């Protein structure tokens, strides 16, 4: 019944005495005496050997290490942290900070204000450095600067970053205008001898996550829900329903902070749109699930009729049901939309635009329906793959991916970011493949790697 349909929118462990900062192999000789039972090292206590592979890969990529170096670095840092903590307790008011250096964090330095502490520091295999100011003194100076910044409010934004740099034994103030830093120091009553002012190119800003199912507001009035975070080149944003806003409409986030604007919107006919966000917002590969937990998005393979599907929305949260029919047409008062999917999932005003997901596969964005989440109902979603294809968007996923480019000689017509429908054919590695299930291709889903999605023709 067309009149029943509506758009869902609303206005100290034990440790060895010497710091074991360089991880080495262990060897021994035969002995009639049983080996002594030693206390676990800091690395053993903190289980650095259980570091997730994804973390190690990121360290290799971002710190320029190989796998063994990444593993040794984690172990060395665990031992350094324990040793520095024991020395801090031993040195008391003399302690002036500690830091590691080297590709594998193999060298620990501990600073003190008293030269008489050097022998005790070096006895633990640590580099000693004698400095003028204690860590407590530097922290106290920074606290005075922070209080002055709080009193000045937004006027302190030009000297926005402040920290204690133990490696140089100074308080650092980063400022876009050095004069602002000097005014702040004068207000705090902190002498120039304690502080180093650094010129900063940009002011820091808060960063907010985009997550499927979260609320956003259109032109500071109507409320809808984020569908799925996406990217278009370097631009980040999110997919949502077209009836939520017209091209050019502004958006604010769930926290009422300025967010972005609609870059494209189609309704009726289809019910699809996307919003580009400003640099305060960051696209994540997650949907807000039950209890606010993150549900990861790994792709957009279309689920079959009868499959389970769950929806996240800013009014009613997380609800599940089943896919009833694909390629449905429905007439709203504003006109007819086609190509939507009918489901048994309930929804209510404000849930519009929110995420539908099966397992970890994005399915679509909430369009409209009938009923509610007390008595049950029927809802329709705009499938995500046509939306991505229409606007040239790339779904944000948690997939670690494979190589960024096909190995030499294995290129073809297949391309990451393209949306493929059942029956489409591509070439890859000199062979032809036929698409079995609709999806957006991404790195790691090359046709030979995903037989559930591609069949060699």
PDB file of C-alpha atoms in Angstrom, residues 308-434:
ATOM      1  CA  UNK A 308      20.360 -12.572   6.957  1.00  0.00           C
ATOM      2  CA  UNK A 309      20.922  -8.827   6.915  1.00  0.00           C
ATOM      3  CA  UNK A 310      21.326  -6.306   9.746  1.00  0.00           C
ATOM      4  CA  UNK A 311      20.694  -2.575   9.773  1.00  0.00           C
ATOM      5  CA  UNK A 312      22.244   0.214  11.811  1.00  0.00           C
ATOM      6  CA  UNK A 313      20.453   3.518  12.275  1.00  0.00           C
ATOM      7  CA  UNK A 314      20.593   6.543  14.532  1.00  0.00           C
ATOM      8  CA  UNK A 315      17.019   6.139  15.838  1.00  0.00           C
ATOM      9  CA  UNK A 316      16.575   2.429  16.513  1.00  0.00           C
ATOM     10  CA  UNK A 317      20.155   1.175  16.467  1.00  0.00           C
ATOM     11  CA  UNK A 318      20.917  -2.377  15.381  1.00  0.00           C
ATOM     12  CA  UNK A 319      18.195  -4.693  14.005  1.00  0.00           C
ATOM     13  CA  UNK A 320      18.318  -7.769  11.801  1.00  0.00           C
ATOM     14  CA  UNK A 321      16.072  -9.668   9.431  1.00  0.00           C
ATOM     15  CA  UNK A 322      16.268 -11.302   6.015  1.00  0.00           C
ATOM     16  CA  UNK A 323      16.538 -10.264   2.378  1.00  0.00           C
ATOM     17  CA  UNK A 324      13.165 -10.852   0.720  1.00  0.00           C
ATOM     18  CA  UNK A 325      13.577  -9.623  -2.871  1.00  0.00           C
ATOM     19  CA  UNK A 326      16.123  -7.779  -4.956  1.00  0.00           C
ATOM     20  CA  UNK A 327      15.303  -5.312  -7.746  1.00  0.00           C
ATOM     21  CA  UNK A 328      12.083  -4.099  -6.147  1.00  0.00           C
ATOM     22  CA  UNK A 329      10.185  -0.995  -7.220  1.00  0.00           C
ATOM     23  CA  UNK A 330       8.246   1.083  -4.693  1.00  0.00           C
ATOM     24  CA  UNK A 331       6.187   4.239  -5.095  1.00  0.00           C
ATOM     25  CA  UNK A 332       6.465   6.924  -2.424  1.00  0.00           C
ATOM     26  CA  UNK A 333       4.395  10.126  -2.419  1.00  0.00           C
ATOM     27  CA  UNK A 334       7.361  11.864  -4.118  1.00  0.00           C
ATOM     28  CA  UNK A 335       7.605   9.279  -6.882  1.00  0.00           C
ATOM     29  CA  UNK A 336       8.813   5.777  -7.737  1.00  0.00           C
ATOM     30  CA  UNK A 337      12.218   4.333  -7.013  1.00  0.00           C
ATOM     31  CA  UNK A 338      13.481   1.137  -8.613  1.00  0.00           C
ATOM     32  CA  UNK A 339      16.226  -1.356  -7.970  1.00  0.00           C
ATOM     33  CA  UNK A 340      15.844  -1.399  -4.187  1.00  0.00           C
ATOM     34  CA  UNK A 341      15.952  -4.516  -1.999  1.00  0.00           C
ATOM     35  CA  UNK A 342      13.000  -5.489   0.204  1.00  0.00           C
ATOM     36  CA  UNK A 343      13.732  -6.818   3.718  1.00  0.00           C
ATOM     37  CA  UNK A 344      12.026  -7.842   6.952  1.00  0.00           C
ATOM     38  CA  UNK A 345      14.220  -5.502   9.010  1.00  0.00           C
ATOM     39  CA  UNK A 346      12.362  -2.831  10.972  1.00  0.00           C
ATOM     40  CA  UNK A 347      13.245   0.868  10.882  1.00  0.00           C
ATOM     41  CA  UNK A 348      11.864   4.234  11.995  1.00  0.00           C
ATOM     42  CA  UNK A 349      12.247   7.933  11.116  1.00  0.00           C
ATOM     43  CA  UNK A 350      15.872   9.056  11.406  1.00  0.00           C
ATOM     44  CA  UNK A 351      17.226   5.658  10.341  1.00  0.00           C
ATOM     45  CA  UNK A 352      17.205   6.762   6.681  1.00  0.00           C
ATOM     46  CA  UNK A 353      20.523   6.413   4.921  1.00  0.00           C
ATOM     47  CA  UNK A 354      21.859   3.958   7.502  1.00  0.00           C
ATOM     48  CA  UNK A 355      23.812   0.786   6.844  1.00  0.00           C
ATOM     49  CA  UNK A 356      22.591  -2.648   5.800  1.00  0.00           C
ATOM     50  CA  UNK A 357      25.255  -5.319   6.183  1.00  0.00           C
ATOM     51  CA  UNK A 358      25.375  -9.119   5.848  1.00  0.00           C
ATOM     52  CA  UNK A 359      28.261 -10.571   7.826  1.00  0.00           C
ATOM     53  CA  UNK A 360      31.020  -8.138   6.904  1.00  0.00           C
ATOM     54  CA  UNK A 361      29.663  -7.327   3.444  1.00  0.00           C
ATOM     55  CA  UNK A 362      28.028  -3.942   2.856  1.00  0.00           C
ATOM     56  CA  UNK A 363      24.599  -4.295   1.243  1.00  0.00           C
ATOM     57  CA  UNK A 364      22.994  -0.872   1.014  1.00  0.00           C
ATOM     58  CA  UNK A 365      21.534   2.251   2.630  1.00  0.00           C
ATOM     59  CA  UNK A 366      18.084   2.561   4.210  1.00  0.00           C
ATOM     60  CA  UNK A 367      15.461   4.087   1.917  1.00  0.00           C
ATOM     61  CA  UNK A 368      11.981   3.700   3.427  1.00  0.00           C
ATOM     62  CA  UNK A 369       9.381   1.255   4.589  1.00  0.00           C
ATOM     63  CA  UNK A 370       6.314   0.629   6.698  1.00  0.00           C
ATOM     64  CA  UNK A 371       5.685  -0.436  10.273  1.00  0.00           C
ATOM     65  CA  UNK A 372       8.090   0.190  13.150  1.00  0.00           C
ATOM     66  CA  UNK A 373      10.478  -1.594  15.515  1.00  0.00           C
ATOM     67  CA  UNK A 374       7.751  -2.331  18.076  1.00  0.00           C
ATOM     68  CA  UNK A 375       5.296  -4.143  15.853  1.00  0.00           C
ATOM     69  CA  UNK A 376       7.663  -5.048  13.004  1.00  0.00           C
ATOM     70  CA  UNK A 377       7.631  -3.906   9.428  1.00  0.00           C
ATOM     71  CA  UNK A 378       9.093  -3.957   5.948  1.00  0.00           C
ATOM     72  CA  UNK A 379      11.980  -1.804   4.765  1.00  0.00           C
ATOM     73  CA  UNK A 380      13.743  -1.166   1.499  1.00  0.00           C
ATOM     74  CA  UNK A 381      17.395  -0.368   0.949  1.00  0.00           C
ATOM     75  CA  UNK A 382      19.239   1.175  -1.953  1.00  0.00           C
ATOM     76  CA  UNK A 383      21.968  -1.355  -2.896  1.00  0.00           C
ATOM     77  CA  UNK A 384      25.463  -0.032  -2.274  1.00  0.00           C
ATOM     78  CA  UNK A 385      27.215  -1.229  -5.440  1.00  0.00           C
ATOM     79  CA  UNK A 386      25.150   0.872  -7.895  1.00  0.00           C
ATOM     80  CA  UNK A 387      25.646   3.850  -5.570  1.00  0.00           C
ATOM     81  CA  UNK A 388      29.428   3.368  -5.576  1.00  0.00           C
ATOM     82  CA  UNK A 389      29.434   2.982  -9.343  1.00  0.00           C
ATOM     83  CA  UNK A 390      27.233   6.025  -9.984  1.00  0.00           C
ATOM     84  CA  UNK A 391      29.427   8.414  -8.001  1.00  0.00           C
ATOM     85  CA  UNK A 392      32.821   6.771  -8.560  1.00  0.00           C
ATOM     86  CA  UNK A 393      33.295   6.000  -4.869  1.00  0.00           C
ATOM     87  CA  UNK A 394      35.444   3.411  -3.121  1.00  0.00           C
ATOM     88  CA  UNK A 395      34.044   1.636  -0.089  1.00  0.00           C
ATOM     89  CA  UNK A 396      36.224   1.930   3.027  1.00  0.00           C
ATOM     90  CA  UNK A 397      37.129  -1.623   4.124  1.00  0.00           C
ATOM     91  CA  UNK A 398      39.317  -3.300   6.726  1.00  0.00           C
ATOM     92  CA  UNK A 399      40.918  -5.526   4.111  1.00  0.00           C
ATOM     93  CA  UNK A 400      44.696  -5.514   4.449  1.00  0.00           C
ATOM     94  CA  UNK A 401      44.947  -6.128   0.739  1.00  0.00           C
ATOM     95  CA  UNK A 402      47.754  -7.566  -1.265  1.00  0.00           C
ATOM     96  CA  UNK A 403      50.179  -5.818  -3.603  1.00  0.00           C
ATOM     97  CA  UNK A 404      49.028  -2.387  -4.702  1.00  0.00           C
ATOM     98  CA  UNK A 405      49.636  -3.291  -8.323  1.00  0.00           C
ATOM     99  CA  UNK A 406      49.398  -6.645 -10.105  1.00  0.00           C
ATOM    100  CA  UNK A 407      52.729  -8.458 -10.472  1.00  0.00           C
ATOM    101  CA  UNK A 408      54.461  -7.824 -13.812  1.00  0.00           C
ATOM    102  CA  UNK A 409      52.654  -9.517 -16.670  1.00  0.00           C
ATOM    103  CA  UNK A 410      49.467 -10.131 -14.676  1.00  0.00           C
ATOM    104  CA  UNK A 411      47.555  -7.002 -15.583  1.00  0.00           C
ATOM    105  CA  UNK A 412      44.416  -6.974 -17.666  1.00  0.00           C
ATOM    106  CA  UNK A 413      41.018  -5.325 -17.682  1.00  0.00           C
ATOM    107  CA  UNK A 414      40.282  -6.130 -14.017  1.00  0.00           C
ATOM    108  CA  UNK A 415      40.675  -3.032 -11.830  1.00  0.00           C
ATOM    109  CA  UNK A 416      40.412  -2.415  -8.105  1.00  0.00           C
ATOM    110  CA  UNK A 417      37.581   0.025  -7.373  1.00  0.00           C
ATOM    111  CA  UNK A 418      35.418  -1.147 -10.268  1.00  0.00           C
ATOM    112  CA  UNK A 419      31.948  -2.488  -9.513  1.00  0.00           C
ATOM    113  CA  UNK A 420      31.199  -5.806 -11.202  1.00  0.00           C
ATOM    114  CA  UNK A 421      27.828  -7.485 -11.722  1.00  0.00           C
ATOM    115  CA  UNK A 422      27.142 -11.190 -12.301  1.00  0.00           C
ATOM    116  CA  UNK A 423      28.035 -12.107 -15.860  1.00  0.00           C
ATOM    117  CA  UNK A 424      30.646  -9.352 -16.343  1.00  0.00           C
ATOM    118  CA  UNK A 425      33.911 -10.604 -17.832  1.00  0.00           C
ATOM    119  CA  UNK A 426      37.449  -9.366 -17.258  1.00  0.00           C
ATOM    120  CA  UNK A 427      40.952 -10.452 -18.111  1.00  0.00           C
ATOM    121  CA  UNK A 428      43.681 -10.949 -15.540  1.00  0.00           C
ATOM    122  CA  UNK A 429      47.045 -12.653 -15.864  1.00  0.00           C
ATOM    123  CA  UNK A 430      46.313 -13.618 -19.445  1.00  0.00           C
ATOM    124  CA  UNK A 431      43.073 -15.438 -18.550  1.00  0.00           C
ATOM    125  CA  UNK A 432      39.409 -14.471 -18.811  1.00  0.00           C
ATOM    126  CA  UNK A 433      37.115 -14.546 -15.781  1.00  0.00           C
ATOM    127  CA  UNK A 434      33.348 -14.248 -15.378  1.00  0.00           C
TER     128      UNK A 434
END
